[in-house]
């Protein structure tokens, strides 16, 4: 079975469809193996989440996130 490319938009849609509370994208920007900028996926996830009204936290590497009280959203990767 061929592997299909997953996008941040699909992740946000799935999260919303499943009734998730806080979306915390992980494993993006880990390796520089793609043809897009390392931070493009964070921007795409943020835009999709804002568009769908999904709560999102994009922590700095190693930063803890408490889902009940997420950190303020900041675009540190830019």
PDB file of N, CA, C and O in Angstrom, residues 6-77:
ATOM      1  N   UNK A   6       0.597  13.392   4.280  1.00  0.00           N
ATOM      2  CA  UNK A   6      -0.355  14.003   5.205  1.00  0.00           C
ATOM      3  C   UNK A   6      -0.022  15.478   5.340  1.00  0.00           C
ATOM      4  O   UNK A   6       1.135  15.869   5.345  1.00  0.00           O
ATOM      5  N   UNK A   7      -1.051  16.289   5.474  1.00  0.00           N
ATOM      6  CA  UNK A   7      -0.830  17.720   5.566  1.00  0.00           C
ATOM      7  C   UNK A   7      -1.326  18.249   6.906  1.00  0.00           C
ATOM      8  O   UNK A   7      -2.153  17.619   7.567  1.00  0.00           O
ATOM      9  N   UNK A   8      -0.843  19.406   7.303  1.00  0.00           N
ATOM     10  CA  UNK A   8      -1.345  20.024   8.522  1.00  0.00           C
ATOM     11  C   UNK A   8      -2.852  20.272   8.459  1.00  0.00           C
ATOM     12  O   UNK A   8      -3.550  20.143   9.460  1.00  0.00           O
ATOM     13  N   UNK A   9      -3.353  20.607   7.271  1.00  0.00           N
ATOM     14  CA  UNK A   9      -4.791  20.830   7.124  1.00  0.00           C
ATOM     15  C   UNK A   9      -5.570  19.555   7.456  1.00  0.00           C
ATOM     16  O   UNK A   9      -6.617  19.613   8.105  1.00  0.00           O
ATOM     17  N   UNK A  10      -5.061  18.412   7.010  1.00  0.00           N
ATOM     18  CA  UNK A  10      -5.716  17.132   7.329  1.00  0.00           C
ATOM     19  C   UNK A  10      -5.664  16.849   8.819  1.00  0.00           C
ATOM     20  O   UNK A  10      -6.629  16.343   9.392  1.00  0.00           O
ATOM     21  N   UNK A  11      -4.551  17.176   9.446  1.00  0.00           N
ATOM     22  CA  UNK A  11      -4.426  16.955  10.889  1.00  0.00           C
ATOM     23  C   UNK A  11      -5.437  17.799  11.654  1.00  0.00           C
ATOM     24  O   UNK A  11      -6.091  17.304  12.588  1.00  0.00           O
ATOM     25  N   UNK A  12      -5.589  19.049  11.260  1.00  0.00           N
ATOM     26  CA  UNK A  12      -6.544  19.933  11.922  1.00  0.00           C
ATOM     27  C   UNK A  12      -7.969  19.437  11.694  1.00  0.00           C
ATOM     28  O   UNK A  12      -8.781  19.396  12.626  1.00  0.00           O
ATOM     29  N   UNK A  13      -8.280  19.050  10.468  1.00  0.00           N
ATOM     30  CA  UNK A  13      -9.624  18.549  10.159  1.00  0.00           C
ATOM     31  C   UNK A  13      -9.936  17.294  10.967  1.00  0.00           C
ATOM     32  O   UNK A  13     -11.012  17.169  11.548  1.00  0.00           O
ATOM     33  N   UNK A  14      -8.989  16.379  11.040  1.00  0.00           N
ATOM     34  CA  UNK A  14      -9.190  15.147  11.806  1.00  0.00           C
ATOM     35  C   UNK A  14      -9.368  15.454  13.281  1.00  0.00           C
ATOM     36  O   UNK A  14     -10.241  14.894  13.951  1.00  0.00           O
ATOM     37  N   UNK A  15      -8.547  16.336  13.806  1.00  0.00           N
ATOM     38  CA  UNK A  15      -8.647  16.747  15.209  1.00  0.00           C
ATOM     39  C   UNK A  15     -10.043  17.304  15.497  1.00  0.00           C
ATOM     40  O   UNK A  15     -10.686  16.939  16.478  1.00  0.00           O
ATOM     41  N   UNK A  16     -10.528  18.174  14.617  1.00  0.00           N
ATOM     42  CA  UNK A  16     -11.859  18.765  14.792  1.00  0.00           C
ATOM     43  C   UNK A  16     -12.945  17.702  14.664  1.00  0.00           C
ATOM     44  O   UNK A  16     -13.884  17.673  15.463  1.00  0.00           O
ATOM     45  N   UNK A  17     -12.816  16.817  13.681  1.00  0.00           N
ATOM     46  CA  UNK A  17     -13.814  15.764  13.475  1.00  0.00           C
ATOM     47  C   UNK A  17     -13.926  14.844  14.686  1.00  0.00           C
ATOM     48  O   UNK A  17     -15.003  14.339  15.003  1.00  0.00           O
ATOM     49  N   UNK A  18     -12.814  14.622  15.369  1.00  0.00           N
ATOM     50  CA  UNK A  18     -12.804  13.744  16.538  1.00  0.00           C
ATOM     51  C   UNK A  18     -13.160  14.471  17.831  1.00  0.00           C
ATOM     52  O   UNK A  18     -13.223  13.867  18.891  1.00  0.00           O
ATOM     53  N   UNK A  19     -13.367  15.779  17.737  1.00  0.00           N
ATOM     54  CA  UNK A  19     -13.760  16.552  18.910  1.00  0.00           C
ATOM     55  C   UNK A  19     -12.633  16.829  19.878  1.00  0.00           C
ATOM     56  O   UNK A  19     -12.866  16.977  21.079  1.00  0.00           O
ATOM     57  N   UNK A  20     -11.414  16.929  19.354  1.00  0.00           N
ATOM     58  CA  UNK A  20     -10.268  17.213  20.206  1.00  0.00           C
ATOM     59  C   UNK A  20     -10.369  18.586  20.843  1.00  0.00           C
ATOM     60  O   UNK A  20     -11.011  19.489  20.307  1.00  0.00           O
ATOM     61  N   UNK A  21      -9.735  18.745  21.979  1.00  0.00           N
ATOM     62  CA  UNK A  21      -9.769  20.029  22.696  1.00  0.00           C
ATOM     63  C   UNK A  21      -8.617  20.942  22.268  1.00  0.00           C
ATOM     64  O   UNK A  21      -8.841  22.044  21.822  1.00  0.00           O
ATOM     65  N   UNK A  22      -7.383  20.481  22.435  1.00  0.00           N
ATOM     66  CA  UNK A  22      -6.198  21.282  22.112  1.00  0.00           C
ATOM     67  C   UNK A  22      -5.303  20.485  21.175  1.00  0.00           C
ATOM     68  O   UNK A  22      -4.880  19.372  21.514  1.00  0.00           O
ATOM     69  N   UNK A  23      -5.019  21.045  20.027  1.00  0.00           N
ATOM     70  CA  UNK A  23      -4.135  20.397  19.061  1.00  0.00           C
ATOM     71  C   UNK A  23      -2.697  20.820  19.348  1.00  0.00           C
ATOM     72  O   UNK A  23      -2.401  22.020  19.432  1.00  0.00           O
ATOM     73  N   UNK A  24      -1.825  19.848  19.526  1.00  0.00           N
ATOM     74  CA  UNK A  24      -0.402  20.114  19.756  1.00  0.00           C
ATOM     75  C   UNK A  24       0.382  19.350  18.687  1.00  0.00           C
ATOM     76  O   UNK A  24       0.652  18.164  18.840  1.00  0.00           O
ATOM     77  N   UNK A  25       0.732  20.017  17.586  1.00  0.00           N
ATOM     78  CA  UNK A  25       1.489  19.341  16.536  1.00  0.00           C
ATOM     79  C   UNK A  25       2.890  18.967  17.037  1.00  0.00           C
ATOM     80  O   UNK A  25       3.543  19.766  17.711  1.00  0.00           O
ATOM     81  N   UNK A  26       3.314  17.781  16.714  1.00  0.00           N
ATOM     82  CA  UNK A  26       4.642  17.318  17.108  1.00  0.00           C
ATOM     83  C   UNK A  26       5.356  16.721  15.900  1.00  0.00           C
ATOM     84  O   UNK A  26       4.732  16.414  14.895  1.00  0.00           O
ATOM     85  N   UNK A  27       6.632  16.596  15.987  1.00  0.00           N
ATOM     86  CA  UNK A  27       7.483  15.992  14.959  1.00  0.00           C
ATOM     87  C   UNK A  27       7.504  16.778  13.655  1.00  0.00           C
ATOM     88  O   UNK A  27       7.728  16.225  12.604  1.00  0.00           O
ATOM     89  N   UNK A  28       7.248  18.062  13.716  1.00  0.00           N
ATOM     90  CA  UNK A  28       7.419  18.893  12.531  1.00  0.00           C
ATOM     91  C   UNK A  28       8.751  19.614  12.692  1.00  0.00           C
ATOM     92  O   UNK A  28       9.181  19.916  13.795  1.00  0.00           O
ATOM     93  N   UNK A  29       9.432  19.852  11.604  1.00  0.00           N
ATOM     94  CA  UNK A  29      10.700  20.564  11.659  1.00  0.00           C
ATOM     95  C   UNK A  29      11.822  19.776  12.316  1.00  0.00           C
ATOM     96  O   UNK A  29      12.865  20.323  12.634  1.00  0.00           O
ATOM     97  N   UNK A  30      11.604  18.470  12.502  1.00  0.00           N
ATOM     98  CA  UNK A  30      12.607  17.647  13.166  1.00  0.00           C
ATOM     99  C   UNK A  30      13.816  17.404  12.260  1.00  0.00           C
ATOM    100  O   UNK A  30      14.946  17.450  12.715  1.00  0.00           O
ATOM    101  N   UNK A  31      13.548  17.153  10.999  1.00  0.00           N
ATOM    102  CA  UNK A  31      14.607  16.877  10.039  1.00  0.00           C
ATOM    103  C   UNK A  31      14.439  17.773   8.827  1.00  0.00           C
ATOM    104  O   UNK A  31      13.324  18.024   8.392  1.00  0.00           O
ATOM    105  N   UNK A  32      15.512  18.239   8.288  1.00  0.00           N
ATOM    106  CA  UNK A  32      15.465  19.080   7.093  1.00  0.00           C
ATOM    107  C   UNK A  32      15.594  18.184   5.865  1.00  0.00           C
ATOM    108  O   UNK A  32      16.617  18.174   5.194  1.00  0.00           O
ATOM    109  N   UNK A  33      14.523  17.430   5.586  1.00  0.00           N
ATOM    110  CA  UNK A  33      14.537  16.498   4.465  1.00  0.00           C
ATOM    111  C   UNK A  33      13.495  16.842   3.412  1.00  0.00           C
ATOM    112  O   UNK A  33      13.349  16.128   2.434  1.00  0.00           O
ATOM    113  N   UNK A  34      12.739  17.888   3.610  1.00  0.00           N
ATOM    114  CA  UNK A  34      11.649  18.223   2.703  1.00  0.00           C
ATOM    115  C   UNK A  34      12.038  19.359   1.770  1.00  0.00           C
ATOM    116  O   UNK A  34      13.046  20.029   1.971  1.00  0.00           O
ATOM    117  N   UNK A  35      11.202  19.571   0.781  1.00  0.00           N
ATOM    118  CA  UNK A  35      11.441  20.645  -0.176  1.00  0.00           C
ATOM    119  C   UNK A  35      10.852  21.971   0.287  1.00  0.00           C
ATOM    120  O   UNK A  35      11.030  22.975  -0.369  1.00  0.00           O
ATOM    121  N   UNK A  36      10.131  21.966   1.398  1.00  0.00           N
ATOM    122  CA  UNK A  36       9.572  23.200   1.926  1.00  0.00           C
ATOM    123  C   UNK A  36      10.434  23.687   3.089  1.00  0.00           C
ATOM    124  O   UNK A  36      11.242  22.946   3.637  1.00  0.00           O
ATOM    125  N   UNK A  37      10.235  24.924   3.479  1.00  0.00           N
ATOM    126  CA  UNK A  37      10.982  25.490   4.605  1.00  0.00           C
ATOM    127  C   UNK A  37      10.675  24.705   5.879  1.00  0.00           C
ATOM    128  O   UNK A  37       9.570  24.176   6.035  1.00  0.00           O
ATOM    129  N   UNK A  38      11.625  24.632   6.795  1.00  0.00           N
ATOM    130  CA  UNK A  38      11.452  23.811   8.004  1.00  0.00           C
ATOM    131  C   UNK A  38      10.260  24.267   8.828  1.00  0.00           C
ATOM    132  O   UNK A  38       9.627  23.483   9.510  1.00  0.00           O
ATOM    133  N   UNK A  39       9.911  25.550   8.770  1.00  0.00           N
ATOM    134  CA  UNK A  39       8.821  26.066   9.592  1.00  0.00           C
ATOM    135  C   UNK A  39       7.487  26.171   8.846  1.00  0.00           C
ATOM    136  O   UNK A  39       6.494  26.602   9.418  1.00  0.00           O
ATOM    137  N   UNK A  40       7.444  25.763   7.600  1.00  0.00           N
ATOM    138  CA  UNK A  40       6.224  25.884   6.799  1.00  0.00           C
ATOM    139  C   UNK A  40       5.061  25.107   7.403  1.00  0.00           C
ATOM    140  O   UNK A  40       3.926  25.579   7.399  1.00  0.00           O
ATOM    141  N   UNK A  41       5.332  23.938   7.945  1.00  0.00           N
ATOM    142  CA  UNK A  41       4.254  23.117   8.499  1.00  0.00           C
ATOM    143  C   UNK A  41       3.613  23.770   9.719  1.00  0.00           C
ATOM    144  O   UNK A  41       2.406  23.652   9.930  1.00  0.00           O
ATOM    145  N   UNK A  42       4.389  24.464  10.520  1.00  0.00           N
ATOM    146  CA  UNK A  42       3.822  25.159  11.679  1.00  0.00           C
ATOM    147  C   UNK A  42       2.901  26.278  11.206  1.00  0.00           C
ATOM    148  O   UNK A  42       1.799  26.455  11.739  1.00  0.00           O
ATOM    149  N   UNK A  43       3.323  27.029  10.207  1.00  0.00           N
ATOM    150  CA  UNK A  43       2.485  28.096   9.664  1.00  0.00           C
ATOM    151  C   UNK A  43       1.201  27.531   9.065  1.00  0.00           C
ATOM    152  O   UNK A  43       0.121  28.095   9.255  1.00  0.00           O
ATOM    153  N   UNK A  44       1.307  26.413   8.355  1.00  0.00           N
ATOM    154  CA  UNK A  44       0.128  25.799   7.744  1.00  0.00           C
ATOM    155  C   UNK A  44      -0.832  25.274   8.803  1.00  0.00           C
ATOM    156  O   UNK A  44      -2.055  25.441   8.674  1.00  0.00           O
ATOM    157  N   UNK A  45      -0.314  24.652   9.846  1.00  0.00           N
ATOM    158  CA  UNK A  45      -1.160  24.133  10.926  1.00  0.00           C
ATOM    159  C   UNK A  45      -1.854  25.277  11.644  1.00  0.00           C
ATOM    160  O   UNK A  45      -3.050  25.199  11.944  1.00  0.00           O
ATOM    161  N   UNK A  46      -1.129  26.336  11.924  1.00  0.00           N
ATOM    162  CA  UNK A  46      -1.705  27.495  12.602  1.00  0.00           C
ATOM    163  C   UNK A  46      -2.820  28.111  11.756  1.00  0.00           C
ATOM    164  O   UNK A  46      -3.911  28.398  12.257  1.00  0.00           O
ATOM    165  N   UNK A  47      -2.579  28.317  10.475  1.00  0.00           N
ATOM    166  CA  UNK A  47      -3.588  28.909   9.592  1.00  0.00           C
ATOM    167  C   UNK A  47      -4.833  28.029   9.527  1.00  0.00           C
ATOM    168  O   UNK A  47      -5.959  28.530   9.609  1.00  0.00           O
ATOM    169  N   UNK A  48      -4.649  26.729   9.395  1.00  0.00           N
ATOM    170  CA  UNK A  48      -5.791  25.810   9.320  1.00  0.00           C
ATOM    171  C   UNK A  48      -6.566  25.791  10.629  1.00  0.00           C
ATOM    172  O   UNK A  48      -7.802  25.771  10.631  1.00  0.00           O
ATOM    173  N   UNK A  49      -5.856  25.822  11.747  1.00  0.00           N
ATOM    174  CA  UNK A  49      -6.524  25.813  13.056  1.00  0.00           C
ATOM    175  C   UNK A  49      -7.321  27.102  13.261  1.00  0.00           C
ATOM    176  O   UNK A  49      -8.468  27.061  13.717  1.00  0.00           O
ATOM    177  N   UNK A  50      -6.733  28.233  12.924  1.00  0.00           N
ATOM    178  CA  UNK A  50      -7.446  29.508  13.061  1.00  0.00           C
ATOM    179  C   UNK A  50      -8.669  29.543  12.146  1.00  0.00           C
ATOM    180  O   UNK A  50      -9.730  30.033  12.532  1.00  0.00           O
ATOM    181  N   UNK A  51      -8.527  28.995  10.943  1.00  0.00           N
ATOM    182  CA  UNK A  51      -9.621  28.962   9.982  1.00  0.00           C
ATOM    183  C   UNK A  51     -10.800  28.119  10.478  1.00  0.00           C
ATOM    184  O   UNK A  51     -11.947  28.446  10.219  1.00  0.00           O
ATOM    185  N   UNK A  52     -10.504  27.033  11.201  1.00  0.00           N
ATOM    186  CA  UNK A  52     -11.552  26.125  11.678  1.00  0.00           C
ATOM    187  C   UNK A  52     -11.949  26.383  13.123  1.00  0.00           C
ATOM    188  O   UNK A  52     -12.804  25.694  13.662  1.00  0.00           O
ATOM    189  N   UNK A  53     -11.305  27.335  13.774  1.00  0.00           N
ATOM    190  CA  UNK A  53     -11.629  27.618  15.171  1.00  0.00           C
ATOM    191  C   UNK A  53     -11.133  26.550  16.129  1.00  0.00           C
ATOM    192  O   UNK A  53     -11.723  26.319  17.177  1.00  0.00           O
ATOM    193  N   UNK A  54     -10.029  25.897  15.779  1.00  0.00           N
ATOM    194  CA  UNK A  54      -9.443  24.838  16.598  1.00  0.00           C
ATOM    195  C   UNK A  54      -8.364  25.441  17.501  1.00  0.00           C
ATOM    196  O   UNK A  54      -7.507  26.196  17.035  1.00  0.00           O
ATOM    197  N   UNK A  55      -8.417  25.109  18.782  1.00  0.00           N
ATOM    198  CA  UNK A  55      -7.387  25.565  19.720  1.00  0.00           C
ATOM    199  C   UNK A  55      -6.085  24.831  19.409  1.00  0.00           C
ATOM    200  O   UNK A  55      -6.076  23.607  19.255  1.00  0.00           O
ATOM    201  N   UNK A  56      -4.995  25.579  19.330  1.00  0.00           N
ATOM    202  CA  UNK A  56      -3.708  24.984  18.975  1.00  0.00           C
ATOM    203  C   UNK A  56      -2.617  25.573  19.854  1.00  0.00           C
ATOM    204  O   UNK A  56      -2.662  26.747  20.225  1.00  0.00           O
ATOM    205  N   UNK A  57      -1.661  24.748  20.199  1.00  0.00           N
ATOM    206  CA  UNK A  57      -0.453  25.179  20.903  1.00  0.00           C
ATOM    207  C   UNK A  57       0.728  24.612  20.134  1.00  0.00           C
ATOM    208  O   UNK A  57       0.766  23.419  19.854  1.00  0.00           O
ATOM    209  N   UNK A  58       1.654  25.464  19.786  1.00  0.00           N
ATOM    210  CA  UNK A  58       2.854  25.021  19.073  1.00  0.00           C
ATOM    211  C   UNK A  58       4.040  25.375  19.959  1.00  0.00           C
ATOM    212  O   UNK A  58       4.606  26.462  19.855  1.00  0.00           O
ATOM    213  N   UNK A  59       4.401  24.454  20.859  1.00  0.00           N
ATOM    214  CA  UNK A  59       5.454  24.756  21.827  1.00  0.00           C
ATOM    215  C   UNK A  59       6.842  24.755  21.198  1.00  0.00           C
ATOM    216  O   UNK A  59       7.078  24.139  20.162  1.00  0.00           O
ATOM    217  N   UNK A  60       7.732  25.441  21.864  1.00  0.00           N
ATOM    218  CA  UNK A  60       9.144  25.386  21.474  1.00  0.00           C
ATOM    219  C   UNK A  60       9.647  23.970  21.755  1.00  0.00           C
ATOM    220  O   UNK A  60       9.091  23.276  22.603  1.00  0.00           O
ATOM    221  N   UNK A  61      10.685  23.525  21.069  1.00  0.00           N
ATOM    222  CA  UNK A  61      11.216  22.189  21.362  1.00  0.00           C
ATOM    223  C   UNK A  61      11.542  22.049  22.847  1.00  0.00           C
ATOM    224  O   UNK A  61      12.219  22.898  23.431  1.00  0.00           O
ATOM    225  N   UNK A  62      11.014  21.007  23.454  1.00  0.00           N
ATOM    226  CA  UNK A  62      11.253  20.731  24.862  1.00  0.00           C
ATOM    227  C   UNK A  62      10.311  21.439  25.816  1.00  0.00           C
ATOM    228  O   UNK A  62      10.312  21.154  27.010  1.00  0.00           O
ATOM    229  N   UNK A  63       9.489  22.345  25.318  1.00  0.00           N
ATOM    230  CA  UNK A  63       8.559  23.079  26.172  1.00  0.00           C
ATOM    231  C   UNK A  63       7.389  22.173  26.573  1.00  0.00           C
ATOM    232  O   UNK A  63       6.825  21.476  25.759  1.00  0.00           O
ATOM    233  N   UNK A  64       7.028  22.238  27.842  1.00  0.00           N
ATOM    234  CA  UNK A  64       5.889  21.482  28.352  1.00  0.00           C
ATOM    235  C   UNK A  64       4.605  22.221  28.019  1.00  0.00           C
ATOM    236  O   UNK A  64       4.570  23.446  28.014  1.00  0.00           O
ATOM    237  N   UNK A  65       3.547  21.441  27.777  1.00  0.00           N
ATOM    238  CA  UNK A  65       2.233  22.024  27.528  1.00  0.00           C
ATOM    239  C   UNK A  65       1.232  21.348  28.450  1.00  0.00           C
ATOM    240  O   UNK A  65       1.121  20.124  28.458  1.00  0.00           O
ATOM    241  N   UNK A  66       0.546  22.136  29.238  1.00  0.00           N
ATOM    242  CA  UNK A  66      -0.544  21.637  30.078  1.00  0.00           C
ATOM    243  C   UNK A  66      -1.834  21.902  29.310  1.00  0.00           C
ATOM    244  O   UNK A  66      -2.225  23.065  29.134  1.00  0.00           O
ATOM    245  N   UNK A  67      -2.503  20.843  28.822  1.00  0.00           N
ATOM    246  CA  UNK A  67      -3.689  21.049  27.993  1.00  0.00           C
ATOM    247  C   UNK A  67      -4.776  21.884  28.665  1.00  0.00           C
ATOM    248  O   UNK A  67      -5.500  22.618  27.988  1.00  0.00           O
ATOM    249  N   UNK A  68      -4.906  21.798  29.980  1.00  0.00           N
ATOM    250  CA  UNK A  68      -5.942  22.561  30.680  1.00  0.00           C
ATOM    251  C   UNK A  68      -5.636  24.058  30.700  1.00  0.00           C
ATOM    252  O   UNK A  68      -6.551  24.872  30.829  1.00  0.00           O
ATOM    253  N   UNK A  69      -4.367  24.408  30.597  1.00  0.00           N
ATOM    254  CA  UNK A  69      -3.993  25.835  30.565  1.00  0.00           C
ATOM    255  C   UNK A  69      -2.805  26.007  29.614  1.00  0.00           C
ATOM    256  O   UNK A  69      -1.665  26.158  30.040  1.00  0.00           O
ATOM    257  N   UNK A  70      -3.083  25.959  28.305  1.00  0.00           N
ATOM    258  CA  UNK A  70      -2.006  26.045  27.315  1.00  0.00           C
ATOM    259  C   UNK A  70      -1.304  27.397  27.357  1.00  0.00           C
ATOM    260  O   UNK A  70      -1.888  28.388  27.787  1.00  0.00           O
ATOM    261  N   UNK A  71      -0.060  27.412  26.913  1.00  0.00           N
ATOM    262  CA  UNK A  71       0.672  28.684  26.875  1.00  0.00           C
ATOM    263  C   UNK A  71       0.056  29.613  25.839  1.00  0.00           C
ATOM    264  O   UNK A  71      -0.617  29.155  24.909  1.00  0.00           O
ATOM    265  N   UNK A  72       0.283  30.909  25.983  1.00  0.00           N
ATOM    266  CA  UNK A  72      -0.214  31.835  24.953  1.00  0.00           C
ATOM    267  C   UNK A  72       0.431  31.498  23.613  1.00  0.00           C
ATOM    268  O   UNK A  72       1.602  31.094  23.560  1.00  0.00           O
ATOM    269  N   UNK A  73      -0.338  31.641  22.570  1.00  0.00           N
ATOM    270  CA  UNK A  73       0.163  31.322  21.240  1.00  0.00           C
ATOM    271  C   UNK A  73       1.135  32.400  20.787  1.00  0.00           C
ATOM    272  O   UNK A  73       0.803  33.588  20.796  1.00  0.00           O
ATOM    273  N   UNK A  74       2.325  31.980  20.433  1.00  0.00           N
ATOM    274  CA  UNK A  74       3.319  32.898  19.859  1.00  0.00           C
ATOM    275  C   UNK A  74       3.969  32.217  18.672  1.00  0.00           C
ATOM    276  O   UNK A  74       4.130  31.005  18.666  1.00  0.00           O
ATOM    277  N   UNK A  75       4.298  32.971  17.691  1.00  0.00           N
ATOM    278  CA  UNK A  75       4.867  32.412  16.456  1.00  0.00           C
ATOM    279  C   UNK A  75       6.387  32.466  16.525  1.00  0.00           C
ATOM    280  O   UNK A  75       7.041  33.089  15.698  1.00  0.00           O
ATOM    281  N   UNK A  76       6.943  31.778  17.491  1.00  0.00           N
ATOM    282  CA  UNK A  76       8.385  31.786  17.748  1.00  0.00           C
ATOM    283  C   UNK A  76       9.186  31.230  16.585  1.00  0.00           C
ATOM    284  O   UNK A  76      10.359  31.550  16.425  1.00  0.00           O
ATOM    285  N   UNK A  77       8.625  30.352  15.765  1.00  0.00           N
ATOM    286  CA  UNK A  77       9.358  29.693  14.679  1.00  0.00           C
ATOM    287  C   UNK A  77       9.625  30.623  13.502  1.00  0.00           C
ATOM    288  O   UNK A  77      10.395  30.296  12.620  1.00  0.00           O
TER     289      UNK A  77
END
